[in-house]
Coordinates of N, CA and C in Angstrom, one line a residue:
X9 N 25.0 2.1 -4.1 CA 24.6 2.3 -2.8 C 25.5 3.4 -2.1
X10 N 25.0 4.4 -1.7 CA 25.7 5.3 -0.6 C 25.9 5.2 0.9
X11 N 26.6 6.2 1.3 CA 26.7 5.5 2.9 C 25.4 5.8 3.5
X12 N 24.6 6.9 2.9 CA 23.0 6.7 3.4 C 21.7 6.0 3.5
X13 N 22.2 5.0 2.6 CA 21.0 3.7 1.7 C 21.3 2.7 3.4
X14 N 20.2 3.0 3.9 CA 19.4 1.8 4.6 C 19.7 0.6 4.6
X15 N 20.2 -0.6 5.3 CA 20.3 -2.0 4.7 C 19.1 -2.7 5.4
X16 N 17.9 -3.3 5.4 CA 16.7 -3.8 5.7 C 16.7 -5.4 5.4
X17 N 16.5 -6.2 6.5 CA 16.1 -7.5 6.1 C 15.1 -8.0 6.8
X18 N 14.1 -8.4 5.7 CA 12.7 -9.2 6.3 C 13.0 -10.5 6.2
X19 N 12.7 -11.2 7.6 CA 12.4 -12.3 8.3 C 10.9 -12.8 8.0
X20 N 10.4 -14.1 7.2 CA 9.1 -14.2 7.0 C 9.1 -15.3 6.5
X21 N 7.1 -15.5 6.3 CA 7.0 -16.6 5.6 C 7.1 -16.9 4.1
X22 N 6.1 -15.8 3.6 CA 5.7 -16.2 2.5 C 6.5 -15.8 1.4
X23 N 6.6 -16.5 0.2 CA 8.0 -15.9 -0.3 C 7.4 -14.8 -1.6
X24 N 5.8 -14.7 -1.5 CA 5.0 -13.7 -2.7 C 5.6 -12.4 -1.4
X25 N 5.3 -12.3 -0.1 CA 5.2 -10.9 0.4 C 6.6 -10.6 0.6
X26 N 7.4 -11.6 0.6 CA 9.2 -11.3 0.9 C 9.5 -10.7 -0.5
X27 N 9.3 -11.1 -1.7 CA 9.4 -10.8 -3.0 C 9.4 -9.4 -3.1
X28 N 8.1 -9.2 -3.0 CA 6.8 -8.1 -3.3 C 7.8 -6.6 -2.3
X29 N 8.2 -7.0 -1.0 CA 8.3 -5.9 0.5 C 10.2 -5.5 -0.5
X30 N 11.0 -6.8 -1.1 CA 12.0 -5.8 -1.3 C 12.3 -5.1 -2.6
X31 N 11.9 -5.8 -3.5 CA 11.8 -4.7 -4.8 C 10.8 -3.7 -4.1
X32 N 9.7 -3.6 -3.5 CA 9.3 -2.5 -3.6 C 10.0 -1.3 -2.7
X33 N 10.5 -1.7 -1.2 CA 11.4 -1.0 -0.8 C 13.1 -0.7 -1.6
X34 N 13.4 -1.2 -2.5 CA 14.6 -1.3 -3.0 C 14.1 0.4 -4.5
X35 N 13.0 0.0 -4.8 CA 12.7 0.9 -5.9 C 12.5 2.5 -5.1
X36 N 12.4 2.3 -3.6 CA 12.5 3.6 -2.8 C 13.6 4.4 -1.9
X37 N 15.0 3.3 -2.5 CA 16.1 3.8 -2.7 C 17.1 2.8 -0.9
X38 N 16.1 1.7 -1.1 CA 16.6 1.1 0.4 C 17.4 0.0 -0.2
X39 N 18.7 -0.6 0.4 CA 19.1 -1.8 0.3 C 18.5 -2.7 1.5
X40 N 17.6 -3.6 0.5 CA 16.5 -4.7 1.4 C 16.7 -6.0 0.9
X41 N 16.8 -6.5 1.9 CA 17.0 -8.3 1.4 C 15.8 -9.4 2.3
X42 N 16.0 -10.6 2.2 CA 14.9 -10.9 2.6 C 15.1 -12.4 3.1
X43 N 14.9 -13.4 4.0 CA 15.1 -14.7 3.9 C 13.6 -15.7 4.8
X44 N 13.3 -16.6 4.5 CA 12.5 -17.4 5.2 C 12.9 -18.5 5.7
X45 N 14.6 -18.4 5.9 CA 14.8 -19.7 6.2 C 15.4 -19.7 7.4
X46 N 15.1 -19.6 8.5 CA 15.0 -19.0 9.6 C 16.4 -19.8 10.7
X47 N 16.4 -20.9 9.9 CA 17.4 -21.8 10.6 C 19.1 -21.5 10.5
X48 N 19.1 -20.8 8.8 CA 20.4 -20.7 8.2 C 20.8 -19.2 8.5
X49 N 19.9 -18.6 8.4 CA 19.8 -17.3 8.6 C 21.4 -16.7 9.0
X50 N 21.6 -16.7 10.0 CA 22.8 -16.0 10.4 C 24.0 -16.3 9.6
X51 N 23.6 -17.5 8.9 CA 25.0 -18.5 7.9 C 25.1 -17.3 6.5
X52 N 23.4 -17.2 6.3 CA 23.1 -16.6 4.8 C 23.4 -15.6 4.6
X53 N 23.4 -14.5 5.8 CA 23.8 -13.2 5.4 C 24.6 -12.9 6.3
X54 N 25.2 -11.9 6.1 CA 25.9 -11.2 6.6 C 25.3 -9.5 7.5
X55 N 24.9 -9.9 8.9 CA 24.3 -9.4 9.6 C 25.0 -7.9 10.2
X56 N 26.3 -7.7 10.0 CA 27.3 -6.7 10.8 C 26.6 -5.2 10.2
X57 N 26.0 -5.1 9.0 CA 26.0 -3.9 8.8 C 24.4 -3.7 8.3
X58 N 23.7 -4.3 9.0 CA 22.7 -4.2 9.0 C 21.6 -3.4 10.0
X59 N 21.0 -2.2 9.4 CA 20.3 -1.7 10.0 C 19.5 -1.5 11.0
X60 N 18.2 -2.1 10.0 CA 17.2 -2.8 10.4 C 16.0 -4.4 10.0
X61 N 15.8 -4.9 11.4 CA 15.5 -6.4 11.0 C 13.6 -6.5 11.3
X62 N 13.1 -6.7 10.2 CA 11.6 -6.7 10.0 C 11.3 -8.3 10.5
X63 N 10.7 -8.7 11.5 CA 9.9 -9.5 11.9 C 8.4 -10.1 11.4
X64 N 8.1 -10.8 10.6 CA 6.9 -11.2 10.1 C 5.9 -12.1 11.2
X65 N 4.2 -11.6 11.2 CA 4.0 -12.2 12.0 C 3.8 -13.9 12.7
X66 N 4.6 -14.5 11.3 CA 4.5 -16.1 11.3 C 5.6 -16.7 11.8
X67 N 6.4 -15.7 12.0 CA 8.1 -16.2 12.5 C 7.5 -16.6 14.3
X68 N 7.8 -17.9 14.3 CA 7.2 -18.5 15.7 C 8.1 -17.5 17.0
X69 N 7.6 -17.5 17.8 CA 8.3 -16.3 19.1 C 9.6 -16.7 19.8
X70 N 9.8 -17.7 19.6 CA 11.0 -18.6 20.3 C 12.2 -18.1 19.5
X71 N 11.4 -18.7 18.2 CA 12.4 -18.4 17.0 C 13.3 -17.2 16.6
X72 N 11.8 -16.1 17.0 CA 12.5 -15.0 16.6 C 13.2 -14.3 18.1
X73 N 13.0 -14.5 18.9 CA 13.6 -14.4 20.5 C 15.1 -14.7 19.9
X74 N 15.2 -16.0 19.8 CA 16.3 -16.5 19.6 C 17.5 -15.6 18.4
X75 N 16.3 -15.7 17.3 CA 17.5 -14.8 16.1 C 17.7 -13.0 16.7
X76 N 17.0 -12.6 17.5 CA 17.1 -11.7 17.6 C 18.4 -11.0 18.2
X77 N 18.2 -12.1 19.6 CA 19.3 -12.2 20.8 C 20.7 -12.6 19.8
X78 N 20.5 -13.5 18.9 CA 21.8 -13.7 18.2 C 22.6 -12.4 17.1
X79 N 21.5 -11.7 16.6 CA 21.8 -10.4 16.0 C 22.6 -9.2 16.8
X80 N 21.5 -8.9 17.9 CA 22.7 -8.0 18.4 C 23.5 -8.4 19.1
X81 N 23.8 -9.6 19.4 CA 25.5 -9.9 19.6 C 26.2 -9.8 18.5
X82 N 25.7 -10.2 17.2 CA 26.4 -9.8 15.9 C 26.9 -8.1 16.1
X83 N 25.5 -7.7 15.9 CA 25.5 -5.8 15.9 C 24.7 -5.2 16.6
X84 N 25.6 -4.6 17.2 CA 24.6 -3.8 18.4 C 24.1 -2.6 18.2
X85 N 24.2 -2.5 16.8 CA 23.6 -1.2 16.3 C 22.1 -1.5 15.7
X86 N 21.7 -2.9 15.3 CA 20.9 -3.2 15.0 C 19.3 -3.0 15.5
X87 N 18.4 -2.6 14.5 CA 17.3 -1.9 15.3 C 16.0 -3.4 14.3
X88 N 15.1 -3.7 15.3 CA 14.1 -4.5 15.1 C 12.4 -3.9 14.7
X89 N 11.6 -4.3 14.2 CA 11.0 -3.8 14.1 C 9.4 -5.6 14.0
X90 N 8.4 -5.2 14.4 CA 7.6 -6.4 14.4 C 6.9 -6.0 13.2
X91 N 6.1 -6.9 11.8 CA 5.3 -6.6 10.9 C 3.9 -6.8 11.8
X92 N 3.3 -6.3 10.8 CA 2.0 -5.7 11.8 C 1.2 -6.6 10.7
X93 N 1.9 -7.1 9.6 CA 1.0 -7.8 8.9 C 1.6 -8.3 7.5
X94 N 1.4 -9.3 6.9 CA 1.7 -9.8 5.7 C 1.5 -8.9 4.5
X95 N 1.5 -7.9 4.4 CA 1.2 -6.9 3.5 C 2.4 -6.0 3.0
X96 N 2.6 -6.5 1.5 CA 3.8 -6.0 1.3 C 4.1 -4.2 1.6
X97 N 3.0 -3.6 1.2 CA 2.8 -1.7 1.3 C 3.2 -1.6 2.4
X98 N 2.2 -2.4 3.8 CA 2.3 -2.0 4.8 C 3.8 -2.4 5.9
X99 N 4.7 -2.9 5.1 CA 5.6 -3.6 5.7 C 6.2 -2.0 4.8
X100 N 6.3 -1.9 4.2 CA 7.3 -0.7 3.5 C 6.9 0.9 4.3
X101 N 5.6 0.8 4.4 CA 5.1 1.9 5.2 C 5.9 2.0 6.3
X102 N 5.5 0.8 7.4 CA 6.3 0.7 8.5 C 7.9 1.3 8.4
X103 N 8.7 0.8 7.7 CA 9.8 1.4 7.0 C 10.3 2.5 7.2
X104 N 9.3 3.2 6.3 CA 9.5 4.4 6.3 C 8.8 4.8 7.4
X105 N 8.0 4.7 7.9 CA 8.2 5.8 9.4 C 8.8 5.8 10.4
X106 N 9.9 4.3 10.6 CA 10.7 4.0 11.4 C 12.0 4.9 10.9
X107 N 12.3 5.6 9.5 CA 13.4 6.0 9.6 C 13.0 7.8 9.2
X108 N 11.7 7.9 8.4 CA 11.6 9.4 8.5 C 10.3 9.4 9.5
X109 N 10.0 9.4 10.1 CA 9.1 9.6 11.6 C 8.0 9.4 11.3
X110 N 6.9 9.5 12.1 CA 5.8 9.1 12.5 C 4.8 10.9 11.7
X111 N 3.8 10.7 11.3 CA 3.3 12.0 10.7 C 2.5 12.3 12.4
X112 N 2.1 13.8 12.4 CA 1.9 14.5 13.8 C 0.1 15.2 14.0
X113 N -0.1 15.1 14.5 CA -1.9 15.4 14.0 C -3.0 15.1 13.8
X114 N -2.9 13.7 13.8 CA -3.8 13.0 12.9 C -4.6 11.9 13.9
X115 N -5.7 11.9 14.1 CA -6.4 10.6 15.0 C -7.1 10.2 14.2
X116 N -7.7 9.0 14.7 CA -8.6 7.5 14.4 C -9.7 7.8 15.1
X117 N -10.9 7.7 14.8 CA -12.0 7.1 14.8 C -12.6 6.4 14.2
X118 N -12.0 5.4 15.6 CA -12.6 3.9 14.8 C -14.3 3.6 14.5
X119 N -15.2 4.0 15.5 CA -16.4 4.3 14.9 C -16.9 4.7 13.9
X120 N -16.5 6.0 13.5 CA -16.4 6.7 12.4 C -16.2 6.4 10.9
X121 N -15.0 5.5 11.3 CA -14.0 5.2 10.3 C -13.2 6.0 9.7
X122 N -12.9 7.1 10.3 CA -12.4 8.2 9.7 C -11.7 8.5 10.3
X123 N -10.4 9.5 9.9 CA -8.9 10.2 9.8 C -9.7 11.6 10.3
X124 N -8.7 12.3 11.3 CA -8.8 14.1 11.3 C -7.5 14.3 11.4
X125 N -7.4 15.5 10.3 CA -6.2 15.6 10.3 C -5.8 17.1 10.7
X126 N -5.1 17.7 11.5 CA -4.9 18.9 12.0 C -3.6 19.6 11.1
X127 N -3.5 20.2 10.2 CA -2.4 20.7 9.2 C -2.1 22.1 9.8
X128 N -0.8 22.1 9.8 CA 0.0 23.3 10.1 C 0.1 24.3 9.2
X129 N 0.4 23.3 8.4 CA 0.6 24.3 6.7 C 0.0 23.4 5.7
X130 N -0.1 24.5 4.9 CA -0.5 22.7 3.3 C 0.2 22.0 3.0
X131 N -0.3 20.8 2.8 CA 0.6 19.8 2.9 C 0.3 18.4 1.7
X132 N 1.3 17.7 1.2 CA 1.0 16.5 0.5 C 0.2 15.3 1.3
X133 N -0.7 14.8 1.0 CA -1.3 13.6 2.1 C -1.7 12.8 0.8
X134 N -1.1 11.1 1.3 CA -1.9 10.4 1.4 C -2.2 9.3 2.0
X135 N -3.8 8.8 1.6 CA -4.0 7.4 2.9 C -4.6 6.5 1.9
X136 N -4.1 5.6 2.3 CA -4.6 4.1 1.7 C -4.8 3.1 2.5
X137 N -6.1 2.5 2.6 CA -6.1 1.5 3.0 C -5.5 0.1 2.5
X138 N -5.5 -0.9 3.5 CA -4.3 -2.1 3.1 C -5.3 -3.3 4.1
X139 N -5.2 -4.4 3.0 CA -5.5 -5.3 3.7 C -4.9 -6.6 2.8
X140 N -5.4 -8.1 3.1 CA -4.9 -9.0 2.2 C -6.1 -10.1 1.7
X141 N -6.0 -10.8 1.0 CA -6.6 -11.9 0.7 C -5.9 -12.7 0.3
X142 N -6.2 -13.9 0.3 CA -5.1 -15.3 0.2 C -5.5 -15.8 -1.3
X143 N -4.7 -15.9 -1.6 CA -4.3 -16.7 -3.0 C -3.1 -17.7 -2.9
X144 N -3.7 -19.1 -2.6 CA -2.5 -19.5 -2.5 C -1.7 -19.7 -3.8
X145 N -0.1 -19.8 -2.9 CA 0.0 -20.3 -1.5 C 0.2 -19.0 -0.8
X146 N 0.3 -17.7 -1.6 CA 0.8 -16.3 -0.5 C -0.8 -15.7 -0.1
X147 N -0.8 -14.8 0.6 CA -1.4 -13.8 1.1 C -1.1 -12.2 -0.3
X148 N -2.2 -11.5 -0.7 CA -2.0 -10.9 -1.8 C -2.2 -9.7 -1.6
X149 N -1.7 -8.7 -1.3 CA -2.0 -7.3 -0.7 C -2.9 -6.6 -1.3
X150 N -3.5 -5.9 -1.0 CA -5.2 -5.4 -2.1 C -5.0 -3.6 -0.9
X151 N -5.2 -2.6 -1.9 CA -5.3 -1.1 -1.5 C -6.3 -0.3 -2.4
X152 N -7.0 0.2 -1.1 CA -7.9 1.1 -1.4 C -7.6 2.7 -1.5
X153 N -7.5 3.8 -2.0 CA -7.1 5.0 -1.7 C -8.3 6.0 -1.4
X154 N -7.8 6.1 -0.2 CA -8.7 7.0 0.5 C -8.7 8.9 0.2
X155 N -7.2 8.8 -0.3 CA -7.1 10.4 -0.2 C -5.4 10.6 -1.3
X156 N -5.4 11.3 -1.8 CA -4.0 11.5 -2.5 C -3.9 13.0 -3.3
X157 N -3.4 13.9 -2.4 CA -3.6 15.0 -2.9 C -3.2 15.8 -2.2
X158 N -3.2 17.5 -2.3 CA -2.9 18.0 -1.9 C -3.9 18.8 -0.4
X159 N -3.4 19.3 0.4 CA -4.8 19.7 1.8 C -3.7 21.2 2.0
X160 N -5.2 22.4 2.3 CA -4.5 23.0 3.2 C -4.4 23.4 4.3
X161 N -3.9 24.4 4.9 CA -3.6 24.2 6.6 C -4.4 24.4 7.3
X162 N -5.1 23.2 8.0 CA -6.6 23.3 9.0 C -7.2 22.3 9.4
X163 N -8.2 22.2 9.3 CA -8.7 20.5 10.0 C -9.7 19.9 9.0
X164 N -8.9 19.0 8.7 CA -9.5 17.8 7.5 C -10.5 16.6 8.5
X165 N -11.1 15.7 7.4 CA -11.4 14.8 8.0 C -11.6 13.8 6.4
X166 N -11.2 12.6 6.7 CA -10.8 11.8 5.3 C -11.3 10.4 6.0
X167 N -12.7 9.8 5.6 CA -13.4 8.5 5.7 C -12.3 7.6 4.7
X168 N -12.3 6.3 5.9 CA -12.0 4.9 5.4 C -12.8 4.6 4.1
X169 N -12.8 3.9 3.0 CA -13.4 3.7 1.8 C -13.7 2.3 2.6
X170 N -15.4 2.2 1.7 CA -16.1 0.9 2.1 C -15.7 -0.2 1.8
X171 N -14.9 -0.6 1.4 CA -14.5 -2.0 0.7 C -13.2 -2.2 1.8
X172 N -12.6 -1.5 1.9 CA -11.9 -1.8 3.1 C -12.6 -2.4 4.3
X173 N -12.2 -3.9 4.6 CA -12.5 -4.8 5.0 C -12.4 -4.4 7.0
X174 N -13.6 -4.3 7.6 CA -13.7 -4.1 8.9 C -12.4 -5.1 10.4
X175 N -12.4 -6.2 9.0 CA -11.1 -6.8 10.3 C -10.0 -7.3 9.0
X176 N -9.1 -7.1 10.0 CA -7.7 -7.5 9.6 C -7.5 -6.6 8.5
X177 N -7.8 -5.3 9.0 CA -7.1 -4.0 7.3 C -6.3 -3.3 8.6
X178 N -5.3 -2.6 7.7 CA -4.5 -1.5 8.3 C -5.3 -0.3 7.1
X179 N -3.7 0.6 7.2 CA -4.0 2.3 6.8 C -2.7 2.6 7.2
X180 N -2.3 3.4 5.9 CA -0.8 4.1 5.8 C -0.9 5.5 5.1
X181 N -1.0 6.3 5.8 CA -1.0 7.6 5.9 C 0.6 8.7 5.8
X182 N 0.7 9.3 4.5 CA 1.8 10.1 4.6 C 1.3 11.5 4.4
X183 N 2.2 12.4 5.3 CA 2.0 13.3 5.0 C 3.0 14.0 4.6
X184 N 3.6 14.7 3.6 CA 4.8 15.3 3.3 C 5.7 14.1 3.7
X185 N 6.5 14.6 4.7 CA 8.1 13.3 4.0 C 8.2 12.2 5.2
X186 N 6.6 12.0 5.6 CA 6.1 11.0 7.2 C 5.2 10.0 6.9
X187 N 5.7 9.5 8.0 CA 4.7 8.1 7.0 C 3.8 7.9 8.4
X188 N 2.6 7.5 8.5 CA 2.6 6.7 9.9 C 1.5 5.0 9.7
X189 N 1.6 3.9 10.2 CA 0.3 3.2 10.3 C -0.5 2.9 11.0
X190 N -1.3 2.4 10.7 CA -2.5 2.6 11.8 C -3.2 0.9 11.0
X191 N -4.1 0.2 12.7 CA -4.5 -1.0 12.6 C -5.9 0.0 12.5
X192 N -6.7 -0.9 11.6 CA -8.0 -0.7 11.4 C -9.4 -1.4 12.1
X193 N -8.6 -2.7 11.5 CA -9.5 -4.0 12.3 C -8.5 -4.9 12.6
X194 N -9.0 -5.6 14.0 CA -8.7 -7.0 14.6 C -8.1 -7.9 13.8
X195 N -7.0 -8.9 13.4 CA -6.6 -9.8 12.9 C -7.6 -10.8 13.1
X196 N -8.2 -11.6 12.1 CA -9.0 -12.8 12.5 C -8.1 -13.9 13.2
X197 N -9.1 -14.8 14.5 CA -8.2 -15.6 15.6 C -7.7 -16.9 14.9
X198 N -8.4 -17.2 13.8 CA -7.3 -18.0 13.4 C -6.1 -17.7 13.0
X199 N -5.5 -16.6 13.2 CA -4.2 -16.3 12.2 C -3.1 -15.9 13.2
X200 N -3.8 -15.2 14.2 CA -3.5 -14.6 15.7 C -3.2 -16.3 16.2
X201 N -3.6 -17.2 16.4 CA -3.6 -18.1 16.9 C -2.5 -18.9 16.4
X202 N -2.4 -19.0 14.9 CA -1.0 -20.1 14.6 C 0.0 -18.9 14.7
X203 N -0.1 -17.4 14.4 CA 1.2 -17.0 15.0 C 1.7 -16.9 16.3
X204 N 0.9 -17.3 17.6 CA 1.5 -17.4 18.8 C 1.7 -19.0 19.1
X205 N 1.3 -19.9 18.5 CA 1.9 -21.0 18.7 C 2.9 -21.9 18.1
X206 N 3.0 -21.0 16.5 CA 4.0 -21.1 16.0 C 3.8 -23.1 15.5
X207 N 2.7 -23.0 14.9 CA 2.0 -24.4 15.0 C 2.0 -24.8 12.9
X208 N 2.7 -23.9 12.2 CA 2.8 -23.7 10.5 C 4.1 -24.6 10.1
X209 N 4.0 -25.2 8.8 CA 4.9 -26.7 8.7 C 6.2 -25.3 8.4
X210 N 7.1 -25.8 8.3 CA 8.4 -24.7 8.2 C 7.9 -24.2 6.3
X211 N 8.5 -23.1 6.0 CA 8.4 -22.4 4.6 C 9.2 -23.2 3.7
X212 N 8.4 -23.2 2.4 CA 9.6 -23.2 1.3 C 10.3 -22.3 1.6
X213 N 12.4 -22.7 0.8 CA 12.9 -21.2 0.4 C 12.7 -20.8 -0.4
X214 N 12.9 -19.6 -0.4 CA 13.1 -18.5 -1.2 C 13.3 -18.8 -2.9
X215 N 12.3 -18.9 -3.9 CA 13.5 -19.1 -5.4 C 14.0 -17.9 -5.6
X216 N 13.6 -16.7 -5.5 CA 14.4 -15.6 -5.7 C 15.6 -15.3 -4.3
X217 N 16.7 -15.0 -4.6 CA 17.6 -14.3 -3.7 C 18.3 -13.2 -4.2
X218 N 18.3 -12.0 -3.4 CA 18.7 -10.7 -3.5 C 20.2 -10.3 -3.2
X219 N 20.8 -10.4 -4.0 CA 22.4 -10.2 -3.6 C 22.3 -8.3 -2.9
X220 N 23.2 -7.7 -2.1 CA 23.0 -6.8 -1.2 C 23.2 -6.0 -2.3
X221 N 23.3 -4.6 -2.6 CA 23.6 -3.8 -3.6 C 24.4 -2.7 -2.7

């Protein structure tokens, strides 16, 4: 690990998307760790030189109020970030555009279904849709690819793929060395619902644990 490597830890439920979010960010050069045990948390790691803290949307609001408030009294350098979804890509997406930026150009039509993308110069793009389906006991991330390739400098326009599910999908869009995401559809209200009441029996832990690198 260099003094450039990122330290990232996801706060969550399920231990398939906690698995899945840090080998996959770890294989993209991030030191990422992960815990669902929300209680020990501050005991289990060592918070001082930690980046940034990924919030899952099952972590009850109290809870994560509480760990939050307790972090940056740990470290006040500490940056937070909310998951937008149980989806391992789209938790990595997020990632990356919180540390190499947001891509510049590009709108949603949600009617449409479709991306326009305004290019400066030619440029690497791609987009993929992201959504989940449940297999228990986790949630199982499923991606459609919309576009992967090269564009050149002018005004694109790149349709959502039909199997991409009208509620509860995202879309992670890179363009050259930017990431950005975008919600597609509505969260269904049952899911919206036990994450604001925070009404889910506590998680198994973790069988895998990630020593820091």
């Amino acid at each position: 690990m260099t003094e450039e490597t990122h330290r990232i830890l996801i706060v969550g439920r399920s231990q398939g998307v906690l698995v899945d979010s840090v080998r996959m960010l770890r294989d993209r050069g991030y030191a990422a760790n992960a815990s669902n045990q929300f209680d020990t948390l501050l005991d289990d790691y060592d918070l001082r030189e930690v980046d940034l803290v990924i919030f899952g949307g099952m972590v009850p609001p109290t809870t994560k109020d509480h760990l939050a408030t307790r972090i940056r009294q740990i470290n006040s350098q500490a940056h937070f970030l909310q998951g937008l979804a149980g989806i391992a890509p789209l938790l990595v997406a997020q990632v990356e555009e919180h540390f190499s930026g947001a891509v510049s150009g590009v709108t949603y039509d949600p009617n449409a279904r479709s991306f326009r993308l305004a290019l400066a110069d030619a440029a690497s793009v791609t987009l993929h849709g992201l959504w989940a389906t449940f297999v228990p006991p986790d949630p199982v991330a499923q991606t459609a690819v919309a576009y992967d390739g090269e564009l050149a400098a002018g005004t694109h326009e790149i349709a959502v793929p039909e199997d991409v599910p009208r509620q509860g999908s995202f879309a992670a869009m890179r363009i050259g060395g930017r990431t950005s995401t975008f919600q597609l559809g509505e969260m269904p209200q049952s899911v919206t619902r036990a994450a604001a009441t925070g009404s889910l029996p506590p998680p198994e832990p973790l069988t895998t644990r990630f020593p820091w690198e």
